[in-house]
Coordinates of N, CA, C and O in Angstrom, one line a residue:
M1 N 5.0 23.3 29.2 CA 4.6 21.5 29.8 C 5.8 21.2 29.2 O 6.2 21.4 28.2
S2 N 7.1 20.3 29.9 CA 7.7 19.9 29.5 C 7.8 18.9 28.5 O 7.2 18.0 28.4
L3 N 8.9 18.3 27.3 CA 8.8 17.1 26.9 C 8.4 15.7 28.1 O 7.8 14.9 27.6
T4 N 8.7 15.6 29.4 CA 8.8 13.9 30.1 C 7.1 14.7 30.6 O 7.4 13.7 31.0
E5 N 6.7 15.7 30.8 CA 5.3 16.2 31.1 C 4.8 15.6 29.9 O 3.2 15.2 30.6
I6 N 4.6 15.3 28.6 CA 3.5 14.9 27.8 C 3.0 13.2 27.9 O 4.1 12.6 28.0
P7 N 2.1 13.2 28.2 CA 1.7 12.0 28.6 C 1.8 10.9 27.2 O 1.1 11.3 26.2
L8 N 2.5 9.5 27.1 CA 2.8 8.4 26.1 C 1.4 7.8 25.8 O 0.8 7.4 27.2
P9 N 1.1 7.8 24.3 CA 0.0 6.8 24.6 C 0.5 5.5 24.6 O 1.3 4.8 24.8
R10 N -0.6 4.8 24.9 CA -0.5 3.9 25.6 C -1.4 2.6 24.3 O -2.1 2.9 23.8
W11 N -0.3 1.4 24.0 CA -0.3 0.4 23.1 C -0.9 -0.6 23.3 O -0.6 -1.2 24.1
S12 N -1.6 -1.0 22.6 CA -2.0 -2.2 22.9 C -2.1 -3.1 21.5 O -2.3 -2.8 20.4
V13 N -1.6 -4.4 21.5 CA -2.1 -5.3 20.8 C -3.1 -6.4 20.6 O -3.6 -6.7 21.1
K14 N -3.4 -6.4 19.0 CA -4.8 -6.9 19.2 C -4.7 -8.3 19.2 O -3.9 -8.8 18.5
D15 N -5.7 -9.3 19.5 CA -5.4 -10.8 19.5 C -6.1 -10.9 18.2 O -6.4 -10.3 17.2
G16 N -4.9 -12.3 17.7 CA -5.0 -12.8 16.2 C -4.4 -14.0 16.2 O -3.8 -14.3 16.7
P17 N -3.9 -14.4 15.0 CA -3.5 -15.1 14.3 C -1.7 -15.1 15.3 O -1.6 -13.9 14.8
L18 N -1.0 -15.6 15.2 CA 0.5 -16.1 15.4 C 1.0 -15.7 14.2 O 0.3 -16.6 13.7
P19 N 2.2 -14.7 14.1 CA 2.8 -14.8 12.7 C 3.3 -15.8 12.6 O 4.3 -16.8 13.7
P20 N 3.7 -16.4 11.7 CA 4.7 -17.5 11.5 C 6.4 -17.4 11.6 O 6.5 -16.3 11.7
E21 N 6.7 -18.4 12.2 CA 7.9 -18.7 12.5 C 9.0 -18.1 11.6 O 9.9 -17.6 12.2
S22 N 8.3 -17.6 10.6 CA 9.6 -17.4 9.3 C 9.5 -15.6 9.0 O 9.9 -15.5 8.3
L23 N 8.6 -15.0 9.9 CA 8.7 -13.6 10.2 C 10.0 -12.8 10.0 O 10.0 -12.0 9.2
P24 N 11.1 -13.1 11.1 CA 12.3 -12.4 10.8 C 13.0 -13.0 9.3 O 13.5 -11.5 8.6
R25 N 12.7 -13.9 8.3 CA 13.3 -14.2 7.5 C 12.2 -12.8 6.4 O 12.9 -12.6 5.6
W26 N 11.0 -13.0 6.4 CA 10.2 -12.1 5.6 C 11.3 -10.7 5.6 O 11.3 -9.9 5.0
A27 N 11.2 -10.6 7.3 CA 11.9 -9.1 7.2 C 12.5 -8.6 6.5 O 13.4 -7.4 6.3
E28 N 14.1 -9.5 6.8 CA 15.1 -9.8 5.7 C 15.0 -9.4 4.6 O 15.8 -8.6 3.6
R29 N 14.0 -10.0 3.8 CA 13.7 -10.0 2.5 C 13.0 -8.9 2.1 O 13.3 -8.1 1.0
L30 N 12.1 -8.1 3.5 CA 11.8 -6.8 3.1 C 12.6 -5.5 3.0 O 12.1 -4.4 3.1
G31 N 13.6 -5.8 3.7 CA 14.3 -5.0 4.5 C 13.7 -4.0 5.6 O 14.2 -3.1 5.8
I32 N 13.4 -4.7 6.8 CA 12.4 -4.0 7.6 C 13.1 -5.0 9.0 O 13.7 -6.0 8.7
T33 N 12.9 -4.4 9.7 CA 13.2 -5.0 11.2 C 12.4 -6.1 11.7 O 10.8 -6.2 11.1
P34 N 12.4 -7.0 12.1 CA 11.4 -8.2 12.7 C 10.2 -7.2 13.5 O 9.4 -7.5 13.3
R35 N 10.4 -6.1 14.3 CA 9.7 -5.3 15.1 C 8.9 -5.2 14.2 O 7.5 -5.1 14.4
L36 N 9.1 -4.7 13.1 CA 8.6 -3.7 11.9 C 7.2 -5.1 11.4 O 6.0 -4.6 10.8
A37 N 7.9 -5.5 10.9 CA 7.2 -7.0 10.6 C 6.1 -7.8 11.1 O 5.2 -7.9 10.6
L38 N 6.0 -7.5 13.1 CA 5.4 -8.2 13.5 C 3.9 -7.3 13.7 O 2.9 -7.7 13.5
L39 N 4.4 -6.1 13.4 CA 3.3 -4.6 13.7 C 2.7 -4.9 12.6 O 1.4 -5.1 12.6
L40 N 3.0 -4.9 11.3 CA 2.9 -5.0 10.1 C 1.4 -6.4 10.1 O 0.5 -6.5 9.5
W41 N 2.1 -7.3 10.5 CA 1.7 -8.5 10.9 C 0.0 -8.3 11.2 O -1.0 -8.9 11.6
Q42 N 0.6 -7.7 13.0 CA -0.7 -7.2 13.3 C -1.4 -6.8 13.1 O -3.2 -6.4 13.6
R43 N -1.1 -5.6 12.0 CA -2.2 -5.2 11.4 C -3.4 -5.4 10.1 O -3.9 -4.9 9.3
G44 N -2.4 -6.8 9.9 CA -3.0 -7.7 9.1 C -2.6 -7.8 7.8 O -3.4 -8.3 6.7
L45 N -1.3 -7.7 7.2 CA -0.6 -7.5 6.3 C 0.1 -9.2 6.8 O 0.7 -8.6 7.2
T46 N -0.5 -10.2 6.0 CA -0.2 -11.7 6.7 C 0.7 -12.2 5.2 O 0.8 -13.2 5.2
S47 N 1.1 -11.6 4.3 CA 2.0 -12.1 3.4 C 3.4 -11.1 2.9 O 2.9 -9.9 3.2
I48 N 4.1 -11.7 2.5 CA 5.2 -11.0 2.0 C 4.5 -9.7 1.2 O 4.9 -8.6 1.0
P49 N 4.2 -10.2 -0.2 CA 3.3 -9.1 -1.3 C 2.5 -8.0 -0.1 O 2.8 -6.6 -0.9
E50 N 1.5 -8.5 0.0 CA 0.9 -7.4 1.2 C 1.6 -6.4 1.8 O 1.7 -5.2 2.1
M51 N 2.7 -7.1 2.6 CA 3.5 -6.0 3.3 C 4.6 -5.0 2.3 O 4.7 -3.7 2.6
D52 N 4.9 -5.9 1.1 CA 5.5 -5.1 0.3 C 4.7 -3.7 -0.4 O 5.5 -2.7 -0.8
V53 N 3.3 -4.1 -0.7 CA 2.4 -3.2 -1.3 C 2.6 -1.9 -0.2 O 2.5 -0.6 -0.9
F54 N 2.3 -2.1 1.1 CA 2.4 -1.2 1.8 C 3.6 -0.4 2.6 O 3.5 0.3 2.2
L55 N 4.1 -1.1 2.1 CA 5.9 -0.3 2.5 C 6.2 0.5 1.0 O 6.8 1.3 1.4
S56 N 5.8 0.0 0.0 CA 6.5 0.5 -1.6 C 5.2 0.8 -1.8 O 5.3 0.5 -3.4
P57 N 4.5 1.6 -2.0 CA 3.4 2.4 -2.8 C 3.5 2.9 -4.1 O 3.9 4.4 -3.8
N58 N 4.2 2.1 -4.9 CA 4.6 2.6 -6.2 C 3.8 2.3 -7.6 O 3.2 1.8 -7.5
L59 N 4.4 3.0 -8.2 CA 3.5 2.2 -9.6 C 3.9 1.1 -10.1 O 2.7 0.4 -10.9
R60 N 4.8 0.3 -9.3 CA 4.6 -1.1 -9.7 C 3.4 -1.6 -9.5 O 3.5 -2.9 -9.5
H61 N 3.0 -1.6 -8.2 CA 2.0 -1.9 -7.8 C 0.6 -1.8 -8.3 O -0.5 -2.1 -7.5
L62 N 0.9 -1.2 -9.4 CA -1.0 -0.4 -9.7 C -1.1 -1.9 -10.6 O -0.4 -2.6 -11.2
S63 N -2.7 -2.3 -10.5 CA -3.2 -3.1 -11.1 C -2.6 -2.2 -12.9 O -3.1 -1.8 -13.3
S64 N -3.1 -3.6 -13.4 CA -2.6 -3.4 -15.0 C -3.7 -2.5 -15.7 O -4.9 -2.6 -15.2
L65 N -3.5 -1.6 -16.8 CA -4.7 -0.9 -17.2 C -6.0 -1.1 -17.8 O -6.9 -0.8 -17.4
E66 N -6.3 -2.5 -18.2 CA -7.4 -3.2 -18.8 C -8.2 -3.4 -18.0 O -9.2 -3.8 -18.2
R67 N -7.8 -3.6 -15.9 CA -8.8 -3.7 -15.1 C -9.1 -2.3 -14.6 O -10.2 -2.5 -13.6
W68 N -8.4 -1.0 -15.0 CA -9.3 0.1 -14.3 C -10.7 0.0 -15.0 O -10.7 0.0 -16.7
P69 N -11.7 0.6 -14.3 CA -12.6 0.7 -15.0 C -12.6 2.1 -15.8 O -12.2 3.1 -15.6
G70 N -13.7 1.7 -17.0 CA -14.1 3.1 -18.1 C -12.7 3.3 -19.0 O -12.7 4.4 -19.6
L71 N -11.4 2.7 -18.6 CA -10.2 3.0 -19.3 C -10.1 3.1 -20.7 O -10.3 3.8 -21.5
V72 N -10.8 1.7 -20.9 CA -11.1 1.7 -22.8 C -11.5 2.0 -23.5 O -11.6 2.6 -24.4
E73 N -13.5 2.1 -22.6 CA -13.9 3.2 -23.4 C -13.6 4.6 -23.1 O -13.9 5.4 -24.4
A74 N -12.6 5.1 -22.5 CA -12.4 6.4 -22.4 C -11.3 6.8 -23.4 O -10.8 7.6 -24.2
A75 N -10.0 5.6 -23.9 CA -9.3 5.5 -24.9 C -10.0 5.8 -26.4 O -9.8 6.8 -27.0
N76 N -11.2 4.7 -26.4 CA -11.6 4.6 -27.7 C -12.2 6.3 -27.8 O -12.6 6.7 -28.9
L77 N -13.0 7.2 -26.6 CA -13.8 8.3 -27.0 C -13.1 9.3 -27.6 O -12.9 9.9 -28.4
L78 N -11.5 9.2 -27.1 CA -10.8 10.3 -26.8 C -10.1 10.2 -28.5 O -9.7 11.1 -29.3
S79 N -9.8 9.0 -29.0 CA -9.3 8.7 -30.2 C -10.2 8.7 -31.3 O -10.1 9.5 -32.1
A80 N -11.6 8.7 -31.1 CA -12.3 8.9 -32.2 C -12.2 10.7 -32.1 O -12.6 11.4 -33.8
A81 N -12.4 10.9 -30.8 CA -12.9 12.7 -31.0 C -11.5 13.2 -31.3 O -11.5 14.2 -32.3
L82 N -10.1 12.7 -31.7 CA -9.1 13.6 -31.9 C -8.9 13.0 -33.7 O -8.6 14.0 -34.0
S83 N -9.2 11.7 -33.9 CA -9.6 11.5 -35.3 C -10.3 12.4 -36.1 O -10.4 12.9 -37.3
R84 N -11.5 13.2 -35.6 CA -12.4 13.8 -36.3 C -12.0 15.4 -36.0 O -12.6 16.8 -35.7
G85 N -10.8 15.6 -35.4 CA -10.2 17.1 -35.1 C -10.2 17.6 -34.2 O -10.1 18.9 -33.9
K86 N -11.0 17.3 -33.3 CA -11.6 18.3 -32.3 C -10.3 17.9 -31.2 O -9.5 17.4 -31.1
R87 N -10.6 19.0 -30.0 CA -9.4 19.6 -29.1 C -10.1 18.7 -28.0 O -11.4 18.6 -27.3
C88 N -9.0 18.0 -27.3 CA -9.1 17.3 -26.1 C -8.4 17.7 -24.9 O -6.9 17.8 -24.9
A89 N -8.4 17.7 -23.5 CA -7.8 18.3 -22.3 C -8.0 17.0 -21.4 O -8.9 16.6 -21.4
V90 N -7.3 16.0 -20.9 CA -7.3 15.4 -20.2 C -6.6 15.5 -18.8 O -5.4 15.6 -19.0
W91 N -7.5 15.5 -17.9 CA -7.0 15.2 -16.0 C -7.3 14.0 -15.8 O -7.9 13.6 -15.6
G92 N -6.5 14.3 -14.6 CA -6.9 13.6 -13.7 C -5.8 12.9 -12.4 O -4.7 14.2 -12.3
D93 N -6.1 12.2 -11.5 CA -5.4 12.3 -10.4 C -5.1 11.2 -9.9 O -6.0 9.9 -10.1
Y94 N -3.8 10.6 -9.1 CA -3.3 9.4 -9.0 C -4.5 8.6 -8.3 O -4.8 7.2 -8.4
D95 N -5.1 9.5 -7.0 CA -5.4 8.4 -6.0 C -7.0 9.0 -6.2 O -8.0 8.7 -5.4

């Protein structure tokens, strides 16, 4: 089968609220095309911050450490164990 014979997927756009007239300016601010901004809008990302987080998933978008469940308790536990001369290992995964 050649590449020209491969069936292309059919895309459909969900009905939903119309994007704001300022969407092209959002795209410019985010450094993306207006078409991509429209696609993100249609996928439910309806603000510049939401689009920015989706497009730039990096450390600056993580919530503050105080909001991480169990972090303070874990830090206290490690601190106490290390103060008693215990050996500790910490393992984690970003996601």
